[in-house]
XYZ file of C-alpha atoms in Angstrom:
149
model
C -2.238 6.272 -28.472
C -5.116 3.839 -28.425
C -8.722 4.227 -26.552
C -7.803 1.662 -23.927
C -4.473 3.182 -22.716
C -5.659 6.785 -23.069
C -8.677 5.576 -20.458
C -5.991 4.041 -18.352
C -4.139 7.352 -18.416
C -7.188 9.445 -17.416
C -8.251 7.016 -14.810
C -4.896 7.017 -13.364
C -4.811 10.890 -13.390
C -7.905 11.235 -11.831
C -7.164 9.039 -9.079
C -3.758 10.725 -8.601
C -5.432 14.170 -8.318
C -8.145 12.880 -6.060
C -5.221 11.578 -3.523
C -3.381 14.906 -3.673
C -5.898 16.228 -0.926
C -5.656 13.228 0.983
C -3.741 11.952 4.030
C -2.418 9.394 1.804
C -0.584 11.618 -0.685
C 2.873 11.214 0.529
C 2.431 7.443 -0.342
C 0.760 8.457 -3.722
C 3.820 10.925 -4.569
C 6.393 8.349 -3.413
C 4.780 5.682 -5.916
C 4.527 8.380 -8.673
C 8.402 9.399 -8.103
C 9.165 5.826 -8.398
C 7.019 5.115 -11.714
C 8.246 8.379 -13.218
C 11.874 7.421 -12.435
C 11.439 4.257 -13.901
C 9.758 5.880 -17.042
C 12.814 7.985 -17.515
C 10.905 11.234 -16.671
C 13.165 14.293 -15.750
C 13.043 15.631 -12.094
C 10.539 18.364 -13.238
C 7.866 15.846 -13.080
C 7.733 15.518 -9.503
C 8.169 19.281 -9.152
C 5.057 19.338 -11.247
C 3.095 16.960 -8.858
C 4.114 19.176 -5.953
C 2.897 22.277 -8.030
C -0.352 20.681 -8.955
C -1.055 19.607 -5.621
C -0.233 23.239 -4.181
C -2.688 24.748 -6.769
C -5.185 22.374 -5.830
C -5.139 22.995 -1.942
C -5.038 26.685 -2.675
C -8.489 26.727 -4.613
C -11.553 28.024 -3.308
C -14.418 25.743 -3.032
C -16.168 27.088 -5.857
C -13.263 26.416 -7.961
C -12.465 23.090 -6.846
C -14.176 21.017 -9.525
C -12.768 23.164 -12.272
C -9.109 22.902 -10.728
C -9.504 19.157 -10.223
C -10.454 18.560 -13.707
C -7.618 20.689 -15.243
C -5.052 19.142 -12.866
C -6.318 15.792 -13.883
C -6.210 16.679 -17.792
C -2.511 17.783 -17.147
C -1.456 14.558 -15.612
C -3.372 12.451 -18.238
C -1.506 14.528 -21.020
C 1.720 13.454 -19.073
C 1.014 9.870 -18.706
C 0.025 9.641 -22.218
C 2.873 11.250 -23.539
C 5.077 8.878 -21.614
C 3.077 5.946 -23.231
C 3.235 7.410 -26.833
C 7.282 7.686 -26.603
C 7.243 4.094 -25.366
C 8.760 5.190 -22.079
C 5.921 3.184 -20.361
C 4.418 0.048 -21.786
C 1.079 -0.852 -21.921
C 0.935 -2.545 -18.652
C 2.625 0.205 -16.669
C -0.404 2.555 -16.806
C -2.487 -0.366 -15.550
C -0.204 -1.165 -12.835
C 0.126 2.257 -11.562
C -3.873 2.879 -11.859
C -4.184 -0.431 -9.629
C -1.635 1.007 -7.078
C -3.377 4.457 -7.148
C -6.718 2.865 -6.537
C -5.629 0.769 -3.452
C -4.144 3.793 -1.960
C -7.665 5.838 -2.779
C -9.510 3.079 -1.109
C -7.152 3.112 1.876
C -7.506 6.998 2.346
C -9.352 8.481 5.189
C -12.719 9.809 4.499
C -13.224 6.782 1.893
C -16.378 4.606 2.810
C -15.445 1.294 4.471
C -17.528 -1.702 4.648
C -18.040 -2.802 8.262
C -19.518 -5.691 9.538
C -20.423 -6.195 13.437
C -22.136 -9.129 14.953
C -23.650 -8.594 18.304
C -24.457 -11.705 20.099
C -24.735 -13.633 23.559
C -27.926 -12.123 25.051
C -28.778 -8.745 26.125
C -26.325 -5.886 25.645
C -26.153 -2.985 28.396
C -23.897 -0.520 26.742
C -23.801 1.364 23.605
C -23.040 -0.271 20.436
C -21.331 1.925 17.497
C -20.628 0.510 14.010
C -18.235 2.488 12.019
C -15.097 1.952 10.030
C -13.141 3.999 12.357
C -13.987 5.631 15.616
C -11.440 8.397 17.347
C -12.043 10.683 20.108
C -15.100 8.604 21.275
C -15.782 8.566 24.981
C -18.789 7.107 26.918
C -19.961 8.425 30.127
C -19.998 5.799 32.827
C -23.213 3.554 33.053
C -25.282 4.989 35.720
C -27.285 1.800 36.593
C -25.822 -0.581 38.847
C -24.667 -3.907 37.297
C -25.682 -7.285 38.915
C -23.013 -10.216 38.852
C -24.118 -13.170 37.442
C -24.487 -16.270 39.766
């Protein structure tokens, strides 16, 4: 396998493994299932995804990096084999990687770019800048508000 395809397989595998521990896993799993089916992979490939995720979720904090690297190497090898056997064309790993990266960017916990603009005079309430705010409640404002005439 040439270096470019090997790099694409490595990138795709690394992104896939990072998605295994996010809320986006169901989408990533479905995407990989369709991808593997188009490539003619047998059904044990999907079972392999589920097993890899289970192993990753069961590892302790100290073993996380080692487990993640090992599982990424497994999937890099699997994707590489599909390319080498001709089951995948050169564009398939690239398309898969792009799709997985879009899921990873959308995954909760991924830093989001936020742009807030506050204008129109003096603001008397809290201003929160965040990508996602859940479970946030502000106490009532104790100062009386004057109506504008």
